[in-house]
Amino acid sequence: MKKALQHYHTIIRPPFWKSFLCALVAVLIVLLPPTNLAKSNILDTFGKFGVKDELELGKKFSILVKSRMPIIEDPEIVSFVSGVLDRLQEHIPPQPFPFEVNVIVNDTLNAFAVPGGYVFVHTAMLLEMEHESELAGVLAHELAHITQRHIARRIEKSQKVQIMSLVGMLAGAVLGATTGNGSDVASGLMTGSMAAGQAALLNYSREDEREADHMGLIYLTEAGYNPKGLANSFEKIRRRKWESGSNMPSYLSTHPAVEERQDYLADRVASLPKELQERPENDVRFKRVQALVRSQFTDPTIALSYFAKQEQTPMVLMGLGIASARINKINDAAGYFDRALKAAPKDYLILREAGKFHYTKGDTNKAIFLLQKAAVRNPDDLMTLFYYARLLNDKGDTTSAATYYQKILKKLPEDSEVHFFYGKMLGQSGDQFNGHLHLAYSALYRNDAKKTAYHIKKAQALANDQKQTTALELIKKERDERAEYWK
């Protein structure tokens, strides 16, 4: 394997001095304190659009997406995608910012990364890929756009533009005027002929795409994935485009043509040692996540039809149970969950989903039994802990429930459902200030401006110390950041 990687480096790795210089600059940016950074000549390397500007643009764009599009909070799904990103990130040059990944419920094939380290993946991308290496290939390509600063450099070449205008341009470039489910995202943000003209600068060039393909293949291979994953993902996206006529992501619609880029990548992969080309695919967790996404976030009737045609594995039975429950076929769902549990009695994910099902249909004792077993199998599964906390609260043990809610919110601070049930419990137990505060956060993350304002007002009337005043200032600041996109 070591010899194979050495051969691979000689074929597609760029000259060492370029990688070293890039890494050195990134490390210096991280190490220099902010006050020195502003005065340092290192900023000259990045032009006038510096790291601080990238971070601001990325953060505002992330807020825009979260305020307009449905974001998945299921920790099983998010942690899987984050794990793929983390695995790739270990093999990219050091960056001056951390990466954050979000999964968007959307049936268009897309994934994109923006300056500042924000990465977004559509659920369709998770479902259409056959192997984890293909999803990793798409993410590696997107990471390469960030590490090579393709968007940032284009902004530097343009005339001075305000950050808010850039957010709108970026929305138009990577999201389009509308999303796959018809939600208007970019409208109203990209206004005026200047904005429209400047937006063209955010489209990737032929050279950008070729470089992202090249570097993405390097990142993918060094992360231990089968290098065929990138070209194979392009083929699946191209086929989906042909079959459905759906919109193609910007990185596949720009020059050079998809077929040419597939040939280019295939030639690169063919030049690699056979042990790299024949790396085994490990898709066990990927298939589990696909079953969750399909059963929970696609049309349940279509999901049932899909699962009915598959081999009746424990995961497929679980998917049938989840989808059946969503259309109130309770007896069918119970039967599928029973069969899944019989086939895989120690699988924490099946235990979790079965426990959720029995809790929602009112069988508390069975739910407790299943959720406790799930927690033993995987004590870090936050969804299990969330439903267990709700059960504890129902039983009157609010102290233990609060401990679980707090643990979950440390990992999922923007989960509206957790804030809702925690806030409701606090209010009912007499802590009116924190009850309204968490209900305000719940409404905020659901993008419900009216209820956010209502609960903030209620909490403000109850605030009686500096700690509570500070907590109010924090939520108002976050409210104001999102309010820019609620208009």
Tab-separated table of C-alpha atoms in Angstrom:
chain	number	residue	atom	x	y	z
A	1	MET	CA	0.000	0.000	0.000
A	2	LYS	CA	2.811	2.405	0.841
A	3	LYS	CA	4.435	1.805	-2.542
A	4	ALA	CA	1.095	2.298	-4.287
A	5	LEU	CA	0.583	5.661	-2.596
A	6	GLN	CA	4.090	6.749	-3.546
A	7	HIS	CA	3.326	5.929	-7.173
A	8	TYR	CA	0.026	7.792	-6.882
A	9	HIS	CA	1.807	10.877	-5.593
A	10	THR	CA	4.092	10.953	-8.621
A	11	ILE	CA	1.103	10.769	-10.963
A	12	ILE	CA	-1.444	13.261	-9.669
A	13	ARG	CA	0.082	15.086	-6.732
A	14	PRO	CA	1.030	18.720	-7.555
A	15	PRO	CA	4.635	19.847	-7.023
A	16	PHE	CA	5.621	19.626	-3.379
A	17	TRP	CA	6.568	23.267	-3.055
A	18	LYS	CA	3.051	24.386	-4.006
A	19	SER	CA	1.411	22.164	-1.408
A	20	PHE	CA	3.990	23.168	1.185
A	21	LEU	CA	3.511	26.877	0.528
A	22	CYS	CA	-0.262	26.538	0.696
A	23	ALA	CA	-0.065	24.620	3.971
A	24	LEU	CA	2.480	27.058	5.435
A	25	VAL	CA	0.320	30.079	4.670
A	26	ALA	CA	-2.754	28.406	6.153
A	27	VAL	CA	-0.869	27.451	9.321
A	28	LEU	CA	0.449	30.984	9.761
A	29	ILE	CA	-3.055	32.370	9.399
A	30	VAL	CA	-4.273	30.071	12.139
A	31	LEU	CA	-1.375	30.872	14.463
A	32	LEU	CA	-1.251	34.624	14.070
A	33	PRO	CA	-3.459	36.472	16.574
A	34	PRO	CA	-6.276	38.540	15.013
A	35	THR	CA	-4.618	41.870	15.780
A	36	ASN	CA	-1.439	40.845	13.971
A	37	LEU	CA	-3.339	39.162	11.174
A	38	ALA	CA	-4.898	42.424	10.084
A	39	LYS	CA	-1.427	43.985	9.744
A	40	SER	CA	0.334	40.952	8.296
A	41	ASN	CA	1.546	40.762	4.696
A	42	ILE	CA	0.041	37.277	4.591
A	43	LEU	CA	-3.235	38.946	3.726
A	44	ASP	CA	-1.587	40.032	0.489
A	45	THR	CA	-1.506	36.371	-0.485
A	46	PHE	CA	-5.264	36.297	-0.195
A	47	GLY	CA	-5.865	39.684	-1.769
A	48	LYS	CA	-8.395	42.171	-0.460
A	49	PHE	CA	-11.039	39.535	0.263
A	50	GLY	CA	-9.416	38.054	3.376
A	51	VAL	CA	-10.178	35.264	5.796
A	52	LYS	CA	-12.374	37.498	7.933
A	53	ASP	CA	-14.460	38.367	4.862
A	54	GLU	CA	-14.749	34.698	3.902
A	55	LEU	CA	-15.958	33.835	7.392
A	56	GLU	CA	-18.535	36.623	7.366
A	57	LEU	CA	-19.810	35.675	3.914
A	58	GLY	CA	-20.019	31.990	4.827
A	59	LYS	CA	-21.816	32.627	8.107
A	60	LYS	CA	-24.408	34.903	6.527
A	61	PHE	CA	-24.977	32.449	3.696
A	62	SER	CA	-25.412	29.635	6.225
A	63	ILE	CA	-28.010	31.700	8.096
A	64	LEU	CA	-29.811	32.355	4.811
A	65	VAL	CA	-29.994	28.643	3.995
A	66	LYS	CA	-31.129	27.706	7.500
A	67	SER	CA	-33.790	30.417	7.471
A	68	ARG	CA	-35.265	29.271	4.147
A	69	MET	CA	-34.649	25.537	3.778
A	70	PRO	CA	-35.464	22.426	5.872
A	71	ILE	CA	-32.346	21.182	7.669
A	72	ILE	CA	-32.076	17.621	9.018
A	73	GLU	CA	-31.181	17.336	12.701
A	74	ASP	CA	-31.232	13.533	13.038
A	75	PRO	CA	-27.797	12.891	14.595
A	76	GLU	CA	-27.402	9.516	12.864
A	77	ILE	CA	-27.605	11.185	9.449
A	78	VAL	CA	-25.662	14.329	10.329
A	79	SER	CA	-22.861	12.472	12.109
A	80	PHE	CA	-22.405	10.146	9.137
A	81	VAL	CA	-22.033	13.001	6.638
A	82	SER	CA	-19.812	14.888	9.108
A	83	GLY	CA	-17.670	11.773	9.435
A	84	VAL	CA	-17.137	11.587	5.676
A	85	LEU	CA	-16.199	15.270	5.657
A	86	ASP	CA	-13.839	14.835	8.624
A	87	ARG	CA	-12.138	11.902	6.927
A	88	LEU	CA	-11.498	14.028	3.825
A	89	GLN	CA	-10.502	17.072	5.868
A	90	GLU	CA	-7.595	15.161	7.411
A	91	HIS	CA	-5.973	15.136	3.985
A	92	ILE	CA	-6.495	18.715	2.809
A	93	PRO	CA	-4.134	21.621	3.542
A	94	PRO	CA	-4.798	23.266	6.937
A	95	GLN	CA	-7.608	25.812	6.688
A	96	PRO	CA	-8.067	29.019	8.708
A	97	PHE	CA	-11.596	28.006	9.732
A	98	PRO	CA	-13.450	24.860	10.885
A	99	PHE	CA	-15.860	23.106	8.525
A	100	GLU	CA	-19.563	22.702	9.270
A	101	VAL	CA	-21.867	20.376	7.334
A	102	ASN	CA	-25.654	20.503	7.021
A	103	VAL	CA	-28.054	18.167	5.231
A	104	ILE	CA	-30.929	19.847	3.366
A	105	VAL	CA	-34.191	18.040	2.609
A	106	ASN	CA	-34.307	18.546	-1.148
A	107	ASP	CA	-34.870	16.247	-4.106
A	108	THR	CA	-32.406	17.956	-6.446
A	109	LEU	CA	-28.977	16.397	-6.819
A	110	ASN	CA	-26.684	18.933	-5.266
A	111	ALA	CA	-23.940	19.522	-2.721
A	112	PHE	CA	-21.963	22.722	-2.301
A	113	ALA	CA	-19.363	24.359	-0.092
A	114	VAL	CA	-19.004	28.100	0.368
A	115	PRO	CA	-16.207	30.322	1.732
A	116	GLY	CA	-15.797	30.085	5.470
A	117	GLY	CA	-16.041	26.287	5.558
A	118	TYR	CA	-19.816	25.768	5.264
A	119	VAL	CA	-20.824	22.583	3.428
A	120	PHE	CA	-24.363	21.594	2.403
A	121	VAL	CA	-25.619	18.270	1.031
A	122	HIS	CA	-29.086	17.607	-0.420
A	123	THR	CA	-30.857	14.417	0.640
A	124	ALA	CA	-31.152	13.426	-3.041
A	125	MET	CA	-27.355	13.223	-3.181
A	126	LEU	CA	-27.381	10.730	-0.322
A	127	LEU	CA	-30.054	8.600	-1.981
A	128	GLU	CA	-28.768	8.562	-5.553
A	129	MET	CA	-25.214	7.472	-4.770
A	130	GLU	CA	-24.507	3.744	-4.662
A	131	HIS	CA	-21.344	3.854	-2.563
A	132	GLU	CA	-19.991	6.052	0.219
A	133	SER	CA	-16.949	6.716	-1.967
A	134	GLU	CA	-19.212	8.454	-4.499
A	135	LEU	CA	-20.661	10.789	-1.879
A	136	ALA	CA	-17.114	11.371	-0.629
A	137	GLY	CA	-16.048	12.162	-4.201
A	138	VAL	CA	-18.657	14.907	-4.510
A	139	LEU	CA	-17.661	16.365	-1.126
A	140	ALA	CA	-13.957	16.179	-2.029
A	141	HIS	CA	-14.674	18.133	-5.212
A	142	GLU	CA	-16.569	20.774	-3.227
A	143	LEU	CA	-13.842	21.014	-0.588
A	144	ALA	CA	-11.349	21.616	-3.375
A	145	HIS	CA	-13.312	24.670	-4.498
A	146	ILE	CA	-12.812	26.057	-0.979
A	147	THR	CA	-9.164	25.068	-0.485
A	148	GLN	CA	-8.312	26.579	-3.884
A	149	ARG	CA	-10.380	29.702	-3.043
A	150	HIS	CA	-12.212	29.725	-6.365
A	151	ILE	CA	-15.131	31.869	-5.188
A	152	ALA	CA	-12.952	34.101	-3.012
A	153	ARG	CA	-10.565	34.826	-5.878
A	154	ARG	CA	-13.417	35.738	-8.189
A	155	ILE	CA	-14.765	38.129	-5.599
A	156	GLU	CA	-11.321	39.704	-5.291
A	157	LYS	CA	-11.299	40.395	-9.037
A	158	SER	CA	-14.659	42.137	-8.959
A	159	GLN	CA	-15.361	45.666	-7.854
A	160	LYS	CA	-16.105	46.231	-4.202
A	161	VAL	CA	-19.424	44.609	-3.283
A	162	GLN	CA	-21.187	44.584	0.067
A	163	ILE	CA	-21.336	41.271	1.929
A	164	MET	CA	-25.144	41.134	1.789
A	165	SER	CA	-25.042	41.498	-1.986
A	166	LEU	CA	-22.489	38.698	-2.145
A	167	VAL	CA	-24.769	36.480	-0.051
A	168	GLY	CA	-27.529	37.007	-2.588
A	169	MET	CA	-25.191	36.348	-5.497
A	170	LEU	CA	-23.939	33.169	-3.851
A	171	ALA	CA	-27.509	32.035	-3.272
A	172	GLY	CA	-28.257	32.533	-6.941
A	173	ALA	CA	-25.095	30.738	-8.015
A	174	VAL	CA	-25.379	27.583	-5.897
A	175	LEU	CA	-29.075	27.407	-5.045
A	176	GLY	CA	-30.648	28.973	-8.119
A	177	ALA	CA	-33.697	31.206	-8.006
A	178	THR	CA	-35.803	28.362	-6.616
A	179	THR	CA	-35.106	25.062	-4.928
A	180	GLY	CA	-36.272	21.690	-6.119
A	181	ASN	CA	-39.438	21.885	-4.062
A	182	GLY	CA	-40.359	25.352	-5.262
A	183	SER	CA	-39.229	27.373	-2.250
A	184	ASP	CA	-38.065	30.826	-3.274
A	185	VAL	CA	-34.586	31.281	-1.840
A	186	ALA	CA	-32.618	33.774	-3.879
A	187	SER	CA	-35.490	36.036	-4.956
A	188	GLY	CA	-35.231	39.485	-3.437
A	189	LEU	CA	-31.577	39.013	-2.564
A	190	MET	CA	-30.225	39.316	-6.094
A	191	THR	CA	-31.673	42.617	-7.187
A	192	GLY	CA	-30.519	45.195	-9.705
A	193	SER	CA	-28.453	44.878	-12.848
A	194	MET	CA	-25.191	45.252	-10.920
A	195	ALA	CA	-25.993	42.278	-8.677
A	196	ALA	CA	-27.009	40.184	-11.653
A	197	GLY	CA	-23.823	41.073	-13.497
A	198	GLN	CA	-21.612	40.440	-10.499
A	199	ALA	CA	-23.316	37.077	-9.895
A	200	ALA	CA	-21.812	35.813	-13.123
A	201	LEU	CA	-18.400	36.186	-11.505
A	202	LEU	CA	-19.336	33.470	-9.002
A	203	ASN	CA	-19.746	30.785	-11.666
A	204	TYR	CA	-16.786	28.437	-11.747
A	205	SER	CA	-14.528	28.592	-14.788
A	206	ARG	CA	-13.259	25.679	-16.868
A	207	GLU	CA	-9.930	25.915	-15.013
A	208	ASP	CA	-11.673	26.020	-11.614
A	209	GLU	CA	-13.612	22.850	-12.344
A	210	ARG	CA	-10.586	21.023	-13.697
A	211	GLU	CA	-8.579	21.985	-10.615
A	212	ALA	CA	-11.415	20.944	-8.274
A	213	ASP	CA	-11.625	17.589	-10.068
A	214	HIS	CA	-7.849	17.149	-9.801
A	215	MET	CA	-7.552	18.124	-6.143
A	216	GLY	CA	-10.777	16.331	-5.222
A	217	LEU	CA	-9.351	13.087	-6.609
A	218	ILE	CA	-6.242	13.597	-4.477
A	219	TYR	CA	-8.259	14.242	-1.310
A	220	LEU	CA	-10.536	11.262	-2.011
A	221	THR	CA	-7.671	8.839	-2.598
A	222	GLU	CA	-5.592	10.009	0.358
A	223	ALA	CA	-8.629	9.604	2.624
A	224	GLY	CA	-8.632	5.897	1.793
A	225	TYR	CA	-11.630	5.798	-0.532
A	226	ASN	CA	-11.793	4.048	-3.869
A	227	PRO	CA	-10.618	6.724	-6.348
A	228	LYS	CA	-13.348	5.721	-8.806
A	229	GLY	CA	-15.875	7.369	-6.495
A	230	LEU	CA	-15.571	10.849	-8.034
A	231	ALA	CA	-16.057	9.841	-11.681
A	232	ASN	CA	-18.800	7.380	-10.712
A	233	SER	CA	-20.693	10.136	-8.882
A	234	PHE	CA	-20.536	12.311	-11.996
A	235	GLU	CA	-21.952	9.442	-14.048
A	236	LYS	CA	-24.888	8.974	-11.671
A	237	ILE	CA	-25.663	12.691	-11.678
A	238	ARG	CA	-25.431	12.820	-15.481
A	239	ARG	CA	-27.764	9.811	-15.769
A	240	ARG	CA	-30.262	11.352	-13.329
A	241	LYS	CA	-30.215	14.537	-15.425
A	242	TRP	CA	-30.919	12.553	-18.605
A	243	GLU	CA	-33.666	10.452	-17.035
A	244	SER	CA	-35.587	13.207	-15.275
A	245	GLY	CA	-34.568	16.452	-16.950
A	246	SER	CA	-33.816	17.842	-13.470
A	247	ASN	CA	-31.434	20.699	-12.866
A	248	MET	CA	-27.785	19.741	-12.757
A	249	PRO	CA	-25.443	21.166	-10.099
A	250	SER	CA	-23.309	24.074	-11.255
A	251	TYR	CA	-20.109	22.020	-11.031
A	252	LEU	CA	-21.462	19.635	-13.674
A	253	SER	CA	-23.078	22.188	-15.978
A	254	THR	CA	-20.003	24.338	-16.523
A	255	HIS	CA	-17.201	23.691	-19.014
A	256	PRO	CA	-15.532	21.314	-19.642
A	257	ALA	CA	-18.432	18.976	-20.458
A	258	VAL	CA	-19.289	16.213	-18.028
A	259	GLU	CA	-18.268	13.452	-20.425
A	260	GLU	CA	-14.874	15.047	-20.998
A	261	ARG	CA	-14.290	15.369	-17.265
A	262	GLN	CA	-15.347	11.770	-16.669
A	263	ASP	CA	-12.852	10.624	-19.302
A	264	TYR	CA	-10.145	12.798	-17.749
A	265	LEU	CA	-10.791	11.341	-14.289
A	266	ALA	CA	-11.027	7.792	-15.635
A	267	ASP	CA	-7.604	8.213	-17.259
A	268	ARG	CA	-6.177	9.493	-13.986
A	269	VAL	CA	-7.609	6.593	-12.020
A	270	ALA	CA	-6.434	4.065	-14.627
A	271	SER	CA	-2.870	5.283	-14.106
A	272	LEU	CA	-2.999	4.476	-10.385
A	273	PRO	CA	-1.732	1.208	-8.889
A	274	LYS	CA	-4.270	-1.606	-8.979
A	275	GLU	CA	-4.484	-1.878	-5.193
A	276	LEU	CA	-5.789	1.701	-5.104
A	277	GLN	CA	-8.230	1.125	-7.945
A	278	GLU	CA	-9.523	-2.038	-6.290
A	279	ARG	CA	-10.008	-0.682	-2.794
A	280	PRO	CA	-13.064	-2.385	-1.263
A	281	GLU	CA	-16.208	-0.355	-0.682
A	282	ASN	CA	-17.439	-0.255	2.917
A	283	ASP	CA	-21.055	0.881	2.663
A	284	VAL	CA	-22.622	-0.603	5.799
A	285	ARG	CA	-23.326	2.676	7.571
A	286	PHE	CA	-24.077	4.463	4.299
A	287	LYS	CA	-26.889	1.983	3.554
A	288	ARG	CA	-28.295	2.479	7.071
A	289	VAL	CA	-28.360	6.230	6.593
A	290	GLN	CA	-29.980	5.832	3.173
A	291	ALA	CA	-32.766	3.759	4.760
A	292	LEU	CA	-33.344	6.478	7.356
A	293	VAL	CA	-33.370	9.320	4.824
A	294	ARG	CA	-35.662	7.496	2.406
A	295	SER	CA	-38.181	6.431	5.051
A	296	GLN	CA	-38.244	9.703	6.980
A	297	PHE	CA	-37.706	12.475	4.443
A	298	THR	CA	-39.160	11.319	1.118
A	299	ASP	CA	-42.752	10.693	0.088
A	300	PRO	CA	-43.783	7.768	2.340
A	301	THR	CA	-45.858	6.069	-0.363
A	302	ILE	CA	-42.921	6.128	-2.788
A	303	ALA	CA	-40.612	4.937	-0.012
A	304	LEU	CA	-42.921	1.987	0.724
A	305	SER	CA	-42.951	1.054	-2.949
A	306	TYR	CA	-39.142	1.214	-3.068
A	307	PHE	CA	-38.611	-0.886	0.074
A	308	ALA	CA	-41.186	-3.472	-1.035
A	309	LYS	CA	-38.964	-4.305	-4.027
A	310	GLN	CA	-35.834	-4.814	-1.904
A	311	GLU	CA	-34.565	-7.842	-0.032
A	312	GLN	CA	-36.269	-7.844	3.367
A	313	THR	CA	-33.191	-7.070	5.462
A	314	PRO	CA	-33.557	-5.638	8.990
A	315	MET	CA	-32.836	-2.134	7.629
A	316	VAL	CA	-35.462	-2.468	4.903
A	317	LEU	CA	-38.011	-3.711	7.447
A	318	MET	CA	-37.197	-0.724	9.647
A	319	GLY	CA	-37.694	1.582	6.654
A	320	LEU	CA	-41.062	-0.030	5.924
A	321	GLY	CA	-42.041	0.496	9.568
A	322	ILE	CA	-41.095	4.188	9.565
A	323	ALA	CA	-42.804	4.913	6.238
A	324	SER	CA	-45.956	3.000	7.236
A	325	ALA	CA	-46.203	4.932	10.502
A	326	ARG	CA	-45.990	8.233	8.594
A	327	ILE	CA	-49.214	7.416	6.724
A	328	ASN	CA	-50.896	6.035	9.852
A	329	LYS	CA	-50.758	2.377	8.867
A	330	ILE	CA	-50.126	1.571	12.512
A	331	ASN	CA	-50.713	-2.192	12.408
A	332	ASP	CA	-48.473	-2.564	9.367
A	333	ALA	CA	-45.770	-0.463	11.030
A	334	ALA	CA	-45.927	-2.503	14.239
A	335	GLY	CA	-45.550	-5.718	12.248
A	336	TYR	CA	-42.540	-4.423	10.323
A	337	PHE	CA	-40.818	-3.217	13.500
A	338	ASP	CA	-41.451	-6.567	15.218
A	339	ARG	CA	-39.898	-8.401	12.264
A	340	ALA	CA	-36.926	-6.033	12.197
A	341	LEU	CA	-36.330	-6.500	15.937
A	342	LYS	CA	-36.570	-10.278	15.630
A	343	ALA	CA	-34.005	-10.257	12.823
A	344	ALA	CA	-31.629	-7.817	14.543
A	345	PRO	CA	-32.460	-7.627	18.282
A	346	LYS	CA	-29.223	-5.807	19.160
A	347	ASP	CA	-29.237	-3.134	16.465
A	348	TYR	CA	-29.453	0.204	18.292
A	349	LEU	CA	-30.907	2.025	15.288
A	350	ILE	CA	-33.796	-0.426	14.938
A	351	LEU	CA	-34.297	-0.370	18.725
A	352	ARG	CA	-34.367	3.428	18.608
A	353	GLU	CA	-36.850	3.695	15.751
A	354	ALA	CA	-39.100	1.003	17.221
A	355	GLY	CA	-38.966	2.784	20.587
A	356	LYS	CA	-39.944	6.080	18.947
A	357	PHE	CA	-42.838	4.364	17.188
A	358	HIS	CA	-44.226	2.754	20.338
A	359	TYR	CA	-43.833	5.999	22.284
A	360	THR	CA	-45.839	7.992	19.727
A	361	LYS	CA	-48.622	5.397	19.667
A	362	GLY	CA	-48.838	5.420	23.461
A	363	ASP	CA	-47.219	2.154	24.536
A	364	THR	CA	-44.976	3.702	27.190
A	365	ASN	CA	-43.714	0.488	28.759
A	366	LYS	CA	-42.589	-1.015	25.466
A	367	ALA	CA	-41.034	2.299	24.455
A	368	ILE	CA	-39.013	2.495	27.676
A	369	PHE	CA	-37.809	-1.098	27.238
A	370	LEU	CA	-36.655	-0.496	23.653
A	371	LEU	CA	-35.110	2.928	24.232
A	372	GLN	CA	-33.178	1.699	27.266
A	373	LYS	CA	-31.753	-1.151	25.197
A	374	ALA	CA	-30.881	1.310	22.418
A	375	ALA	CA	-29.114	3.590	24.915
A	376	VAL	CA	-27.063	0.680	26.235
A	377	ARG	CA	-26.042	-0.285	22.697
A	378	ASN	CA	-25.162	3.274	21.742
A	379	PRO	CA	-25.085	5.746	24.664
A	380	ASP	CA	-24.051	8.541	22.287
A	381	ASP	CA	-27.167	8.376	20.099
A	382	LEU	CA	-28.852	11.700	20.783
A	383	MET	CA	-32.195	10.764	19.230
A	384	THR	CA	-32.506	7.875	21.692
A	385	LEU	CA	-31.683	10.220	24.566
A	386	PHE	CA	-34.251	12.756	23.320
A	387	TYR	CA	-37.132	10.287	23.413
A	388	TYR	CA	-35.908	8.846	26.684
A	389	ALA	CA	-35.897	12.358	28.167
A	390	ARG	CA	-39.503	12.816	27.042
A	391	LEU	CA	-40.422	9.522	28.706
A	392	LEU	CA	-38.718	10.564	31.937
A	393	ASN	CA	-40.634	13.834	31.897
A	394	ASP	CA	-43.900	11.971	31.324
A	395	LYS	CA	-43.054	9.845	34.382
A	396	GLY	CA	-42.435	13.012	36.451
A	397	ASP	CA	-38.632	12.778	36.642
A	398	THR	CA	-37.939	16.288	35.344
A	399	THR	CA	-34.479	16.488	36.915
A	400	SER	CA	-33.150	13.503	34.954
A	401	ALA	CA	-34.985	14.643	31.823
A	402	ALA	CA	-33.361	18.084	32.067
A	403	THR	CA	-29.911	16.480	32.235
A	404	TYR	CA	-30.555	14.629	28.977
A	405	TYR	CA	-32.017	17.680	27.236
A	406	GLN	CA	-28.984	19.755	28.203
A	407	LYS	CA	-26.606	17.061	26.952
A	408	ILE	CA	-28.411	16.933	23.612
A	409	LEU	CA	-28.434	20.715	23.160
A	410	LYS	CA	-24.674	20.864	23.653
A	411	LYS	CA	-24.340	18.748	20.506
A	412	LEU	CA	-27.434	19.974	18.638
A	413	PRO	CA	-27.849	23.607	19.710
A	414	GLU	CA	-30.199	24.439	16.813
A	415	ASP	CA	-32.643	21.541	17.152
A	416	SER	CA	-36.053	23.222	17.404
A	417	GLU	CA	-37.822	20.088	18.651
A	418	VAL	CA	-35.461	19.604	21.592
A	419	HIS	CA	-35.798	23.272	22.565
A	420	PHE	CA	-39.599	22.954	22.347
A	421	PHE	CA	-39.977	19.969	24.671
A	422	TYR	CA	-37.308	21.226	27.067
A	423	GLY	CA	-38.918	24.675	27.210
A	424	LYS	CA	-42.364	23.188	27.695
A	425	MET	CA	-41.091	21.018	30.555
A	426	LEU	CA	-39.327	23.959	32.229
A	427	GLY	CA	-42.427	26.135	32.020
A	428	GLN	CA	-44.663	23.430	33.468
A	429	SER	CA	-42.214	22.831	36.320
A	430	GLY	CA	-42.171	26.524	37.288
A	431	ASP	CA	-39.082	27.905	35.536
A	432	GLN	CA	-41.011	30.389	33.437
A	433	PHE	CA	-38.049	32.445	32.196
A	434	ASN	CA	-36.040	29.528	30.805
A	435	GLY	CA	-39.231	27.906	29.568
A	436	HIS	CA	-40.028	30.914	27.380
A	437	LEU	CA	-36.362	31.276	26.409
A	438	HIS	CA	-36.179	27.745	24.995
A	439	LEU	CA	-39.570	28.078	23.349
A	440	ALA	CA	-38.226	31.245	21.711
A	441	TYR	CA	-35.220	29.307	20.410
A	442	SER	CA	-37.546	26.578	19.157
A	443	ALA	CA	-39.591	29.123	17.207
A	444	LEU	CA	-36.428	30.834	15.969
A	445	TYR	CA	-35.027	27.622	14.493
A	446	ARG	CA	-38.419	26.910	12.903
A	447	ASN	CA	-38.214	30.417	11.391
A	448	ASP	CA	-41.468	31.426	13.083
A	449	ALA	CA	-40.937	35.168	13.571
A	450	LYS	CA	-44.239	35.778	15.388
A	451	LYS	CA	-43.769	33.106	18.056
A	452	THR	CA	-40.094	34.024	18.470
A	453	ALA	CA	-41.092	37.597	19.285
A	454	TYR	CA	-43.865	36.418	21.615
A	455	HIS	CA	-41.637	34.196	23.764
A	456	ILE	CA	-38.777	36.705	23.844
A	457	LYS	CA	-41.219	39.312	25.127
A	458	LYS	CA	-42.483	36.917	27.794
A	459	ALA	CA	-38.946	36.004	28.871
A	460	GLN	CA	-37.928	39.671	28.957
A	461	ALA	CA	-40.758	40.460	31.378
A	462	LEU	CA	-39.477	37.710	33.698
A	463	ALA	CA	-35.733	38.507	33.571
A	464	ASN	CA	-34.438	39.577	36.985
A	465	ASP	CA	-30.650	39.102	36.976
A	466	GLN	CA	-27.610	39.698	34.775
A	467	LYS	CA	-27.390	36.069	33.654
A	468	GLN	CA	-30.912	36.170	32.289
A	469	THR	CA	-30.338	39.560	30.682
A	470	THR	CA	-27.238	38.196	28.933
A	471	ALA	CA	-29.210	35.163	27.731
A	472	LEU	CA	-31.804	37.497	26.230
A	473	GLU	CA	-29.139	39.533	24.476
A	474	LEU	CA	-27.769	36.364	22.859
A	475	ILE	CA	-31.090	35.202	21.480
A	476	LYS	CA	-31.944	38.707	20.255
A	477	LYS	CA	-28.656	38.855	18.393
A	478	GLU	CA	-29.348	35.501	16.739
A	479	ARG	CA	-32.920	36.591	16.005
A	480	ASP	CA	-31.679	39.748	14.303
A	481	GLU	CA	-29.226	37.738	12.152
A	482	ARG	CA	-32.053	35.562	10.845
A	483	ALA	CA	-34.576	38.378	10.609
A	484	GLU	CA	-32.609	39.806	7.669
A	485	TYR	CA	-33.883	36.869	5.626
A	486	TRP	CA	-37.435	36.669	6.985
A	487	LYS	CA	-38.537	39.803	5.142
